C-alpha cells in the first residue's frame, strides 16, 4: 500500500509528506511529545545512528536537542565531515556541542540542563574508562532517562538470542565491553534517579561501508572471513526509528532491554553483489581465513585492539551463530510497527544518510 511504501522509503519524517509522525513510525501510536523528556543530549551526531536520531527529532518538531560533535580526525572521513554534519543539524535547530569522549572535562557542560541522554559509544581505545566516568557524571547531573545502543544482550525474552549474545560477549572484546557498560547502566537505578532503555543490535548494515570504505572506493573489494555463513545485519535506519520511539514515549520503555535484529541471515557474498549493483561497478568479494584477515586489517593501519575486535567479529560470523533462526526477534517490528529493512532497501534509502559520505 502507499502508506507502507512511505514508511519504507523515508525516515526524513516530515520533510516530504507533512504527515503526522505516527503515520511514519506506526510504533508511536497517537503521537504526542512526552513533556518529561526535557533537553535531549545525543552523544554522537557524527555517528551513523546518532545523526539519524538527532535529525529525526528535529524534523519531527522537537527542538530541545543538544548534539555532541567530535570534529577530530575520523578514519576514512573527509576533514570537513564533522562540520558538515554540525551545519545540517544546526540549521534544523540543534544546539551543537564539541564533545570528546576522551576528555571528561566536556561531560559537565554537555549534560547541563539535560534530562535525557541518547548514547552511542565510539570505538575508542580507552572505552573501559570513558563510560563509567560519563555515567557517573549523568548521576551527578540527575539525568532521568538514558537510552544506550549496544550489541545483542542476554535477556529472558528470547533463549536463542541469549545463547548467541553470550557467545559474542565471551569472544569479542568490544561486545564484552558493551556488556559491562550495560551492566553498570542497569545497576544505576539502585543508586540514582536514572532509568534506562538499552537497544541491543546485531551487526549494523553500515559496518561494511564504514570499516572498508577506502578499500571499496579505491580497490573495489569487500574483504571478509565469514566463510559463506549468513550474517544478522540490521539497518541503522530501523535502529534510529526504534530509538525515536523510546525517546519520545519514555514511560512505556523505562528500564527495558530490546534486542533488535535484521530480517534474516544474509551472506557477505550477497552483500558484495548488492554493493556491485548499487554502485554500478563490480565489487570483488575477497574471502580470507581468520589469521589472513587479521593481518589484512592490521595492514590498513588500525591499532592492535581494533584489529582484535574486527577479526573476532569475523570469527563469530564464520561460526554460523547468526544462521540460527532462534537468534532473530520481533522486538524491532513491535517498536517501529513495520518489518526490518532489507540490505538492498538500506542501500537505496538515501534520505537519512549523513552529509558528505560517498562510496564506490
CSV table of C-alpha atoms in Angstrom, one decimal:
chain,number,residue,atom,x,y,z
A,1,UNK,CA,0.0,0.0,0.0
A,2,UNK,CA,1.0,3.6,-0.4
A,3,UNK,CA,1.5,4.2,3.3
A,4,UNK,CA,3.8,1.1,3.5
A,5,UNK,CA,6.0,2.5,0.8
A,6,UNK,CA,6.1,5.8,2.6
A,7,UNK,CA,7.2,4.1,5.8
A,8,UNK,CA,9.8,2.0,3.9
A,9,UNK,CA,11.3,4.8,1.9
A,10,UNK,CA,11.6,7.8,4.1
A,11,UNK,CA,13.0,8.4,7.5
A,12,UNK,CA,13.2,12.2,6.9
A,13,UNK,CA,10.0,12.3,8.9
A,14,UNK,CA,8.1,15.4,7.9
A,15,UNK,CA,10.2,16.6,5.1
A,16,UNK,CA,8.4,15.1,2.1
A,17,UNK,CA,5.0,14.3,3.4
A,18,UNK,CA,3.8,16.7,6.0
A,19,UNK,CA,2.2,13.7,7.7
A,20,UNK,CA,2.0,13.2,11.5
A,21,UNK,CA,5.0,11.4,12.9
A,22,UNK,CA,2.8,8.5,14.0
A,23,UNK,CA,1.9,7.9,10.3
A,24,UNK,CA,5.6,7.5,9.5
A,25,UNK,CA,6.6,5.4,12.5
A,26,UNK,CA,3.5,3.4,13.4
A,27,UNK,CA,5.0,2.3,16.7
A,28,UNK,CA,4.4,5.8,18.1
A,29,UNK,CA,0.6,5.4,18.0
A,30,UNK,CA,-1.2,8.6,18.9
A,31,UNK,CA,1.9,10.8,18.9
A,32,UNK,CA,2.4,13.5,21.5
A,33,UNK,CA,5.8,14.5,22.9
A,34,UNK,CA,6.1,13.3,26.5
A,35,UNK,CA,6.5,16.6,28.5
A,36,UNK,CA,9.0,14.9,30.8
A,37,UNK,CA,11.6,14.3,28.0
A,38,UNK,CA,13.3,17.7,28.6
A,39,UNK,CA,16.5,18.5,26.8
A,40,UNK,CA,18.0,15.5,25.0
A,41,UNK,CA,21.7,15.1,24.6
A,42,UNK,CA,22.7,13.0,21.6
A,43,UNK,CA,26.3,12.0,22.4
A,44,UNK,CA,27.5,11.5,18.8
A,45,UNK,CA,25.9,13.5,16.0
A,46,UNK,CA,28.5,12.2,13.5
A,47,UNK,CA,27.7,8.6,14.3
A,48,UNK,CA,25.6,6.5,11.9
A,49,UNK,CA,22.7,6.2,14.4
A,50,UNK,CA,23.2,9.4,16.4
A,51,UNK,CA,22.9,11.5,13.3
A,52,UNK,CA,19.7,9.8,12.2
A,53,UNK,CA,18.2,10.2,15.7
A,54,UNK,CA,19.1,13.9,16.0
A,55,UNK,CA,17.8,14.7,12.5
A,56,UNK,CA,14.6,12.8,13.1
A,57,UNK,CA,13.9,14.5,16.4
A,58,UNK,CA,14.5,17.9,14.9
A,59,UNK,CA,12.4,17.2,11.8
A,60,UNK,CA,9.6,15.9,14.0
A,61,UNK,CA,9.5,19.3,15.6
A,62,UNK,CA,11.3,18.5,18.8
A,63,UNK,CA,13.9,21.3,19.1
A,64,UNK,CA,15.3,20.9,22.6
A,65,UNK,CA,18.2,18.8,21.3
A,66,UNK,CA,21.9,19.2,22.1
A,67,UNK,CA,24.2,17.2,19.8
A,68,UNK,CA,27.8,16.2,20.5
A,69,UNK,CA,30.0,16.6,17.5
A,70,UNK,CA,33.6,15.4,17.6
A,71,UNK,CA,35.5,17.4,14.9
A,72,UNK,CA,38.7,15.5,15.3
A,73,UNK,CA,40.2,13.0,12.8
A,74,UNK,CA,38.0,10.1,11.8
A,75,UNK,CA,39.3,7.2,9.9
A,76,UNK,CA,38.3,7.3,6.3
A,77,UNK,CA,36.4,10.5,6.7
A,78,UNK,CA,36.9,13.9,4.9
A,79,UNK,CA,38.3,16.5,7.3
A,80,UNK,CA,35.1,18.6,6.8
A,81,UNK,CA,32.8,15.8,7.7
A,82,UNK,CA,32.2,16.8,11.4
A,83,UNK,CA,31.5,20.4,10.4
A,84,UNK,CA,29.2,19.4,7.5
A,85,UNK,CA,27.1,17.3,10.0
A,86,UNK,CA,27.1,20.1,12.5
A,87,UNK,CA,25.9,22.6,9.8
A,88,UNK,CA,22.9,20.3,8.8
A,89,UNK,CA,21.8,19.7,12.3
A,90,UNK,CA,22.3,23.3,13.5
A,91,UNK,CA,20.2,24.6,10.6
A,92,UNK,CA,17.4,22.2,11.8
A,93,UNK,CA,17.5,23.8,15.2
A,94,UNK,CA,20.0,21.7,17.2
A,95,UNK,CA,22.4,23.1,19.8
A,96,UNK,CA,25.9,21.9,18.7
A,97,UNK,CA,28.4,21.0,21.4
A,98,UNK,CA,32.0,19.9,20.6
A,99,UNK,CA,32.2,16.7,22.5
A,100,UNK,CA,35.2,14.5,23.0
A,101,UNK,CA,34.6,11.2,24.9
A,102,UNK,CA,38.2,11.0,26.0
A,103,UNK,CA,38.0,14.5,27.7
A,104,UNK,CA,36.0,14.2,30.8
A,105,UNK,CA,36.1,18.0,31.3
A,106,UNK,CA,33.5,18.0,28.5
A,107,UNK,CA,30.9,16.0,30.4
A,108,UNK,CA,29.8,18.6,32.8
A,109,UNK,CA,28.9,21.2,30.2
A,110,UNK,CA,27.5,18.6,27.8
A,111,UNK,CA,25.0,17.5,30.4
A,112,UNK,CA,24.0,20.9,31.7
A,113,UNK,CA,20.1,21.1,31.9
A,114,UNK,CA,19.8,17.7,30.2
A,115,UNK,CA,17.1,15.3,31.3
A,116,UNK,CA,17.5,12.6,28.6
A,117,UNK,CA,20.7,11.1,27.1
A,118,UNK,CA,20.9,9.1,23.8
A,119,UNK,CA,24.3,7.4,23.9
A,120,UNK,CA,26.2,5.7,21.1
A,121,UNK,CA,29.8,4.8,22.1
A,122,UNK,CA,32.5,5.2,19.5
A,123,UNK,CA,35.2,2.6,19.1
A,124,UNK,CA,37.9,4.3,21.3
A,125,UNK,CA,40.8,2.6,23.0
A,126,UNK,CA,40.1,4.0,26.4
A,127,UNK,CA,36.5,2.6,26.3
A,128,UNK,CA,36.7,0.9,29.7
A,129,UNK,CA,37.4,4.3,31.4
A,130,UNK,CA,35.1,6.7,29.5
A,131,UNK,CA,31.7,5.1,30.0
A,132,UNK,CA,31.8,4.7,33.8
A,133,UNK,CA,33.1,8.3,34.2
A,134,UNK,CA,30.3,9.6,31.8
A,135,UNK,CA,27.6,7.6,33.6
A,136,UNK,CA,28.9,8.9,37.0
A,137,UNK,CA,28.5,12.5,35.7
A,138,UNK,CA,25.0,11.6,34.5
A,139,UNK,CA,24.1,10.5,38.0
A,140,UNK,CA,25.6,13.7,39.4
A,141,UNK,CA,23.5,15.8,37.0
A,142,UNK,CA,20.4,13.8,37.8
A,143,UNK,CA,19.8,12.6,34.3
A,144,UNK,CA,16.4,10.9,34.3
A,145,UNK,CA,16.4,8.7,31.2
A,146,UNK,CA,19.4,7.1,29.5
A,147,UNK,CA,19.0,5.3,26.1
A,148,UNK,CA,22.1,3.4,25.0
A,149,UNK,CA,22.8,1.5,21.8
A,150,UNK,CA,24.6,-1.8,22.4
A,151,UNK,CA,25.3,-5.3,20.9
A,152,UNK,CA,22.9,-8.2,21.4
A,153,UNK,CA,22.3,-8.9,25.1
A,154,UNK,CA,21.1,-11.9,27.2
A,155,UNK,CA,17.5,-11.4,28.3
A,156,UNK,CA,14.8,-13.8,29.4
A,157,UNK,CA,12.7,-13.0,26.3
A,158,UNK,CA,14.5,-15.0,23.6
A,159,UNK,CA,16.6,-18.0,24.6
A,160,UNK,CA,18.2,-18.2,21.1
A,161,UNK,CA,19.3,-14.6,21.3
A,162,UNK,CA,20.6,-15.2,24.8
A,163,UNK,CA,22.8,-18.0,23.6
A,164,UNK,CA,24.2,-16.0,20.7
A,165,UNK,CA,24.7,-12.9,22.8
A,166,UNK,CA,26.6,-14.9,25.4
A,167,UNK,CA,28.9,-16.4,22.7
A,168,UNK,CA,29.7,-12.9,21.2
A,169,UNK,CA,30.3,-11.5,24.7
A,170,UNK,CA,32.7,-14.3,25.5
A,171,UNK,CA,34.7,-14.0,22.3
A,172,UNK,CA,34.6,-10.3,21.1
A,173,UNK,CA,36.3,-7.7,23.4
A,174,UNK,CA,34.1,-4.9,22.0
A,175,UNK,CA,30.9,-6.8,22.9
A,176,UNK,CA,32.3,-7.7,26.3
A,177,UNK,CA,33.0,-4.0,26.9
A,178,UNK,CA,29.4,-3.1,25.9
A,179,UNK,CA,28.1,-5.8,28.2
A,180,UNK,CA,30.0,-4.4,31.2
A,181,UNK,CA,28.7,-0.9,30.4
A,182,UNK,CA,25.1,-2.2,30.1
A,183,UNK,CA,25.5,-4.0,33.5
A,184,UNK,CA,26.6,-0.7,35.0
A,185,UNK,CA,23.7,1.1,33.5
A,186,UNK,CA,21.2,-1.5,34.7
A,187,UNK,CA,22.7,-1.2,38.2
A,188,UNK,CA,22.5,2.6,38.2
A,189,UNK,CA,18.8,2.6,39.0
A,190,UNK,CA,19.7,1.5,42.6
A,191,UNK,CA,22.0,4.5,43.2
A,192,UNK,CA,20.4,7.3,41.2
A,193,UNK,CA,17.2,8.6,39.6
A,194,UNK,CA,18.3,7.3,36.1
A,195,UNK,CA,16.0,4.9,34.3
A,196,UNK,CA,17.4,3.2,31.2
A,197,UNK,CA,16.5,1.7,27.8
A,198,UNK,CA,19.1,-0.4,26.1
A,199,UNK,CA,18.7,-1.0,22.3
A,200,UNK,CA,20.9,-4.1,21.6
A,201,UNK,CA,21.6,-4.5,17.9
A,202,UNK,CA,23.1,-7.2,15.8
A,203,UNK,CA,25.7,-6.2,13.1
A,204,UNK,CA,24.8,-2.8,11.6
A,205,UNK,CA,24.5,-2.7,7.8
A,206,UNK,CA,26.6,0.4,7.8
A,207,UNK,CA,29.6,-1.5,9.2
A,208,UNK,CA,31.0,-2.9,5.9
A,209,UNK,CA,30.8,0.6,4.3
A,210,UNK,CA,32.4,2.3,7.3
A,211,UNK,CA,35.1,-0.2,8.1
A,212,UNK,CA,36.1,-0.8,4.4
A,213,UNK,CA,35.1,2.5,2.8
A,214,UNK,CA,38.6,3.2,1.5
A,215,UNK,CA,39.0,-0.3,0.0
A,216,UNK,CA,35.6,-0.3,-1.5
A,217,UNK,CA,36.3,3.1,-3.1
A,218,UNK,CA,39.9,2.6,-4.3
A,219,UNK,CA,40.2,-1.2,-4.9
A,220,UNK,CA,36.5,-2.2,-5.3
A,221,UNK,CA,37.0,-5.0,-2.9
A,222,UNK,CA,35.0,-6.3,0.1
A,223,UNK,CA,37.1,-8.4,2.4
A,224,UNK,CA,35.6,-10.9,4.9
A,225,UNK,CA,36.4,-14.0,6.8
A,226,UNK,CA,32.8,-15.2,7.4
A,227,UNK,CA,33.2,-18.5,5.4
A,228,UNK,CA,30.0,-18.1,3.5
A,229,UNK,CA,27.8,-18.1,6.6
A,230,UNK,CA,24.8,-15.8,6.8
A,231,UNK,CA,25.1,-12.7,9.0
A,232,UNK,CA,22.5,-11.0,11.1
A,233,UNK,CA,22.7,-7.4,9.7
A,234,UNK,CA,20.2,-4.8,10.9
A,235,UNK,CA,19.6,-1.4,9.3
A,236,UNK,CA,20.7,1.7,11.3
A,237,UNK,CA,17.6,3.4,9.9
A,238,UNK,CA,15.4,0.9,11.8
A,239,UNK,CA,17.5,1.2,15.0
A,240,UNK,CA,17.2,5.0,14.8
A,241,UNK,CA,13.4,4.7,14.4
A,242,UNK,CA,13.3,2.4,17.5
A,243,UNK,CA,15.4,5.0,19.4
A,244,UNK,CA,13.0,7.8,18.4
A,245,UNK,CA,10.0,5.7,19.6
A,246,UNK,CA,11.6,5.1,23.1
A,247,UNK,CA,12.9,8.7,23.4
A,248,UNK,CA,9.6,10.5,22.9
A,249,UNK,CA,7.4,7.9,24.6
A,250,UNK,CA,9.5,7.2,27.7
A,251,UNK,CA,7.0,5.9,30.2
A,252,UNK,CA,6.4,2.7,28.2
A,253,UNK,CA,10.1,1.9,27.8
A,254,UNK,CA,11.7,2.7,31.1
A,255,UNK,CA,14.1,0.0,32.4
A,256,UNK,CA,13.8,-2.1,29.3
A,257,UNK,CA,16.2,-4.0,27.1
A,258,UNK,CA,15.3,-4.7,23.5
A,259,UNK,CA,17.2,-7.0,21.1
A,260,UNK,CA,16.9,-5.6,17.5
A,261,UNK,CA,17.7,-7.9,14.7
A,262,UNK,CA,17.6,-7.8,10.9
A,263,UNK,CA,15.1,-9.6,8.5
A,264,UNK,CA,17.2,-12.8,8.4
A,265,UNK,CA,20.8,-14.0,7.7
A,266,UNK,CA,22.5,-12.7,4.5
A,267,UNK,CA,25.9,-13.8,3.3
A,268,UNK,CA,28.7,-11.4,2.7
A,269,UNK,CA,28.9,-12.7,-0.9
A,270,UNK,CA,25.3,-11.5,-1.4
A,271,UNK,CA,26.3,-8.1,0.3
A,272,UNK,CA,29.1,-7.8,-2.3
A,273,UNK,CA,26.5,-8.4,-5.1
A,274,UNK,CA,24.2,-5.8,-3.7
A,275,UNK,CA,27.1,-3.3,-3.4
A,276,UNK,CA,28.1,-4.0,-7.0
A,277,UNK,CA,24.5,-3.4,-8.2
A,278,UNK,CA,24.0,-0.4,-6.1
A,279,UNK,CA,27.3,1.4,-7.2
A,280,UNK,CA,27.2,0.1,-10.8
A,281,UNK,CA,30.7,-1.3,-10.5
A,282,UNK,CA,31.9,-4.8,-9.7
A,283,UNK,CA,32.9,-5.2,-6.0
A,284,UNK,CA,35.0,-8.2,-5.7
A,285,UNK,CA,34.3,-10.4,-2.6
A,286,UNK,CA,37.6,-11.4,-1.1
A,287,UNK,CA,37.3,-14.3,1.3
A,288,UNK,CA,40.2,-14.8,3.8
A,289,UNK,CA,40.9,-17.1,6.7
A,290,UNK,CA,40.9,-15.7,10.2
A,291,UNK,CA,44.7,-15.0,10.5
A,292,UNK,CA,44.9,-13.6,7.0
A,293,UNK,CA,42.0,-11.3,7.8
A,294,UNK,CA,43.6,-10.1,11.0
A,295,UNK,CA,46.9,-9.4,9.0
A,296,UNK,CA,44.9,-7.6,6.4
A,297,UNK,CA,43.2,-5.3,8.9
A,298,UNK,CA,46.5,-4.6,10.5
A,299,UNK,CA,48.0,-3.6,7.2
A,300,UNK,CA,45.2,-1.0,6.9
A,301,UNK,CA,46.9,0.8,9.8
A,302,UNK,CA,44.4,0.0,12.5
A,303,UNK,CA,45.7,-0.3,16.1
A,304,UNK,CA,46.0,-3.8,17.6
A,305,UNK,CA,42.9,-3.5,19.8
A,306,UNK,CA,40.8,-2.7,16.8
A,307,UNK,CA,42.3,-5.5,14.8
A,308,UNK,CA,41.4,-7.9,17.6
A,309,UNK,CA,37.7,-6.7,17.6
A,310,UNK,CA,37.3,-6.8,13.8
A,311,UNK,CA,38.9,-10.3,13.5
A,312,UNK,CA,36.9,-11.6,16.5
A,313,UNK,CA,33.6,-10.5,14.9
A,314,UNK,CA,34.6,-12.3,11.6
A,315,UNK,CA,35.4,-15.5,13.6
A,316,UNK,CA,32.0,-15.3,15.2
A,317,UNK,CA,30.3,-14.8,11.8
A,318,UNK,CA,32.2,-17.8,10.5
A,319,UNK,CA,30.9,-20.0,13.3
A,320,UNK,CA,27.4,-19.8,11.8
A,321,UNK,CA,25.7,-18.5,15.0
A,322,UNK,CA,23.9,-15.8,13.0
A,323,UNK,CA,22.2,-18.5,10.9
A,324,UNK,CA,20.2,-19.7,14.0
A,325,UNK,CA,16.6,-18.8,13.3
A,326,UNK,CA,16.1,-18.5,17.1
A,327,UNK,CA,18.6,-15.6,17.2
A,328,UNK,CA,16.1,-13.2,15.5
A,329,UNK,CA,13.4,-11.4,17.4
A,330,UNK,CA,10.2,-9.5,16.7
A,331,UNK,CA,11.1,-6.6,19.0
A,332,UNK,CA,12.1,-4.2,16.3
A,333,UNK,CA,8.8,-4.6,14.5
A,334,UNK,CA,6.9,-4.3,17.8
A,335,UNK,CA,8.7,-1.0,18.4
A,336,UNK,CA,8.6,0.6,15.0
A,337,UNK,CA,5.5,-1.0,13.5
A,338,UNK,CA,6.9,-2.4,10.3
A,339,UNK,CA,9.2,-5.2,9.1
A,340,UNK,CA,13.0,-4.7,9.3
A,341,UNK,CA,14.6,-3.0,6.3
A,342,UNK,CA,16.5,-5.4,3.9
A,343,UNK,CA,20.1,-4.7,3.0
A,344,UNK,CA,19.0,-3.8,-0.5
A,345,UNK,CA,16.5,-1.2,0.8
A,346,UNK,CA,19.1,0.1,3.3
A,347,UNK,CA,21.5,0.9,0.4
A,348,UNK,CA,18.7,2.6,-1.6
A,349,UNK,CA,17.4,4.7,1.4
A,350,UNK,CA,19.4,7.8,0.9
A,351,UNK,CA,17.1,10.2,2.7
A,352,UNK,CA,18.8,9.8,6.1
A,353,UNK,CA,22.4,9.3,5.1
A,354,UNK,CA,25.0,11.6,6.6
A,355,UNK,CA,26.3,14.5,4.5
A,356,UNK,CA,29.5,14.2,2.5
A,357,UNK,CA,29.9,10.4,2.6
A,358,UNK,CA,30.3,8.7,-0.8
A,359,UNK,CA,31.2,5.1,-1.5
A,360,UNK,CA,32.4,3.5,-4.7
